[in-house]
Amino acid sequence: MSTKKDKGHHKKVLYSEDFQAMLEKLEEEDNADNNTNRQLMKKSRKEGKIAEEVGLEPRQVAIWFQNRRARWRAKQLEKEYDDLRANYDALKHDYGSLEQEKVALLAQ
């Protein structure tokens, strides 16, 4: 891992600028819903370039990206669950309040 000065500050550089640009481009592609065969082939070529740059087998890079996408999906599901749970709890609270109001009105 090398370091590079950035306006008087030390900044750790993990990857070359070209490799970082490829990673950012791949992340944009990963988030896109439209995965055509042509896009998959481009990813395969890019993963081959990444594998060559980091000294891994292309399959290892592909697995890394698959794991990354799986973790992202799991986090998304967890977030969606939390949102649904919060909505459910709010509705349950509102229902309880309405029930108490109904009982109070019926008692009058």
Tab-separated table of C-alpha atoms in Angstrom:
chain	number	residue	atom	x	y	z
A	1	MET	CA	0.000	0.000	0.000
A	2	SER	CA	1.496	3.295	-1.034
A	3	THR	CA	0.791	6.772	0.225
A	4	LYS	CA	0.353	9.939	-1.759
A	5	LYS	CA	0.428	13.565	-0.612
A	6	ASP	CA	-2.832	15.408	-1.167
A	7	LYS	CA	-2.425	19.141	-0.431
A	8	GLY	CA	-0.243	18.559	2.604
A	9	HIS	CA	-2.220	15.568	3.907
A	10	HIS	CA	-1.256	11.928	3.613
A	11	LYS	CA	-3.831	9.911	1.738
A	12	LYS	CA	-3.701	6.132	1.539
A	13	VAL	CA	-4.057	4.841	-1.989
A	14	LEU	CA	-5.345	1.298	-2.114
A	15	TYR	CA	-5.757	1.036	-5.892
A	16	SER	CA	-4.543	2.799	-8.986
A	17	GLU	CA	-6.762	5.545	-10.389
A	18	ASP	CA	-7.723	3.361	-13.360
A	19	PHE	CA	-8.632	0.441	-11.077
A	20	GLN	CA	-10.655	2.707	-8.778
A	21	ALA	CA	-12.491	4.105	-11.806
A	22	MET	CA	-13.266	0.550	-12.927
A	23	LEU	CA	-14.605	-0.281	-9.441
A	24	GLU	CA	-16.846	2.776	-9.443
A	25	LYS	CA	-18.125	1.942	-12.914
A	26	LEU	CA	-18.829	-1.640	-11.864
A	27	GLU	CA	-20.707	-0.441	-8.801
A	28	GLU	CA	-22.939	1.711	-11.009
A	29	GLU	CA	-23.552	-1.267	-13.268
A	30	ASP	CA	-24.276	-3.525	-10.287
A	31	ASN	CA	-27.003	-1.168	-9.103
A	32	ALA	CA	-28.672	-1.130	-12.526
A	33	ASP	CA	-31.582	-3.530	-12.940
A	34	ASN	CA	-30.962	-4.196	-16.629
A	35	ASN	CA	-28.404	-7.034	-16.793
A	36	THR	CA	-28.325	-8.057	-20.423
A	37	ASN	CA	-25.895	-10.639	-21.770
A	38	ARG	CA	-23.888	-7.844	-23.375
A	39	GLN	CA	-23.485	-6.096	-20.023
A	40	LEU	CA	-22.536	-9.382	-18.356
A	41	MET	CA	-19.846	-9.927	-20.975
A	42	LYS	CA	-18.490	-6.424	-20.375
A	43	LYS	CA	-18.418	-7.121	-16.633
A	44	SER	CA	-16.606	-10.378	-17.300
A	45	ARG	CA	-13.952	-8.559	-19.324
A	46	LYS	CA	-13.651	-5.868	-16.654
A	47	GLU	CA	-13.438	-8.497	-13.904
A	48	GLY	CA	-10.644	-10.097	-15.979
A	49	LYS	CA	-8.802	-6.765	-16.040
A	50	ILE	CA	-9.332	-6.360	-12.290
A	51	ALA	CA	-8.145	-9.915	-11.651
A	52	GLU	CA	-5.000	-9.253	-13.662
A	53	GLU	CA	-4.303	-6.007	-11.807
A	54	VAL	CA	-4.744	-7.496	-8.319
A	55	GLY	CA	-3.162	-10.844	-9.139
A	56	LEU	CA	-6.229	-13.061	-8.616
A	57	GLU	CA	-8.087	-15.525	-10.768
A	58	PRO	CA	-11.098	-14.018	-12.610
A	59	ARG	CA	-13.385	-16.462	-10.771
A	60	GLN	CA	-12.139	-15.135	-7.401
A	61	VAL	CA	-13.007	-11.587	-8.494
A	62	ALA	CA	-16.429	-12.720	-9.717
A	63	ILE	CA	-17.102	-14.405	-6.374
A	64	TRP	CA	-16.009	-11.249	-4.532
A	65	PHE	CA	-18.550	-9.203	-6.506
A	66	GLN	CA	-21.252	-11.837	-5.969
A	67	ASN	CA	-20.619	-11.720	-2.224
A	68	ARG	CA	-20.679	-7.938	-2.276
A	69	ARG	CA	-24.032	-7.916	-4.076
A	70	ALA	CA	-25.409	-10.525	-1.655
A	71	ARG	CA	-24.357	-8.391	1.341
A	72	TRP	CA	-25.937	-5.323	-0.288
A	73	ARG	CA	-29.190	-7.222	-0.862
A	74	ALA	CA	-29.193	-8.477	2.731
A	75	LYS	CA	-28.718	-4.920	4.004
A	76	GLN	CA	-31.521	-3.707	1.743
A	77	LEU	CA	-33.849	-6.419	3.070
A	78	GLU	CA	-32.940	-5.497	6.642
A	79	LYS	CA	-33.664	-1.830	5.934
A	80	GLU	CA	-37.000	-2.688	4.291
A	81	TYR	CA	-37.905	-4.885	7.258
A	82	ASP	CA	-37.063	-2.095	9.700
A	83	ASP	CA	-39.220	0.344	7.712
A	84	LEU	CA	-42.133	-2.097	7.594
A	85	ARG	CA	-41.775	-2.828	11.310
A	86	ALA	CA	-41.826	0.895	12.142
A	87	ASN	CA	-44.953	1.361	9.993
A	88	TYR	CA	-46.607	-1.638	11.645
A	89	ASP	CA	-45.804	-0.347	15.124
A	90	ALA	CA	-47.216	3.089	14.244
A	91	LEU	CA	-50.409	1.527	12.864
A	92	LYS	CA	-50.746	-0.686	15.932
A	93	HIS	CA	-50.384	2.353	18.185
A	94	ASP	CA	-52.975	4.283	16.162
A	95	TYR	CA	-55.364	1.316	16.281
A	96	GLY	CA	-54.967	1.075	20.061
A	97	SER	CA	-55.685	4.793	20.431
A	98	LEU	CA	-58.774	4.483	18.240
A	99	GLU	CA	-59.999	1.511	20.264
A	100	GLN	CA	-59.634	3.475	23.503
A	101	GLU	CA	-61.431	6.448	21.965
A	102	LYS	CA	-64.253	4.141	20.799
A	103	VAL	CA	-64.647	2.652	24.293
A	104	ALA	CA	-64.702	6.156	25.807
A	105	LEU	CA	-67.355	7.300	23.312
A	106	LEU	CA	-69.500	4.236	23.912
A	107	ALA	CA	-69.305	4.807	27.676
A	108	GLN	CA	-70.751	8.318	27.318
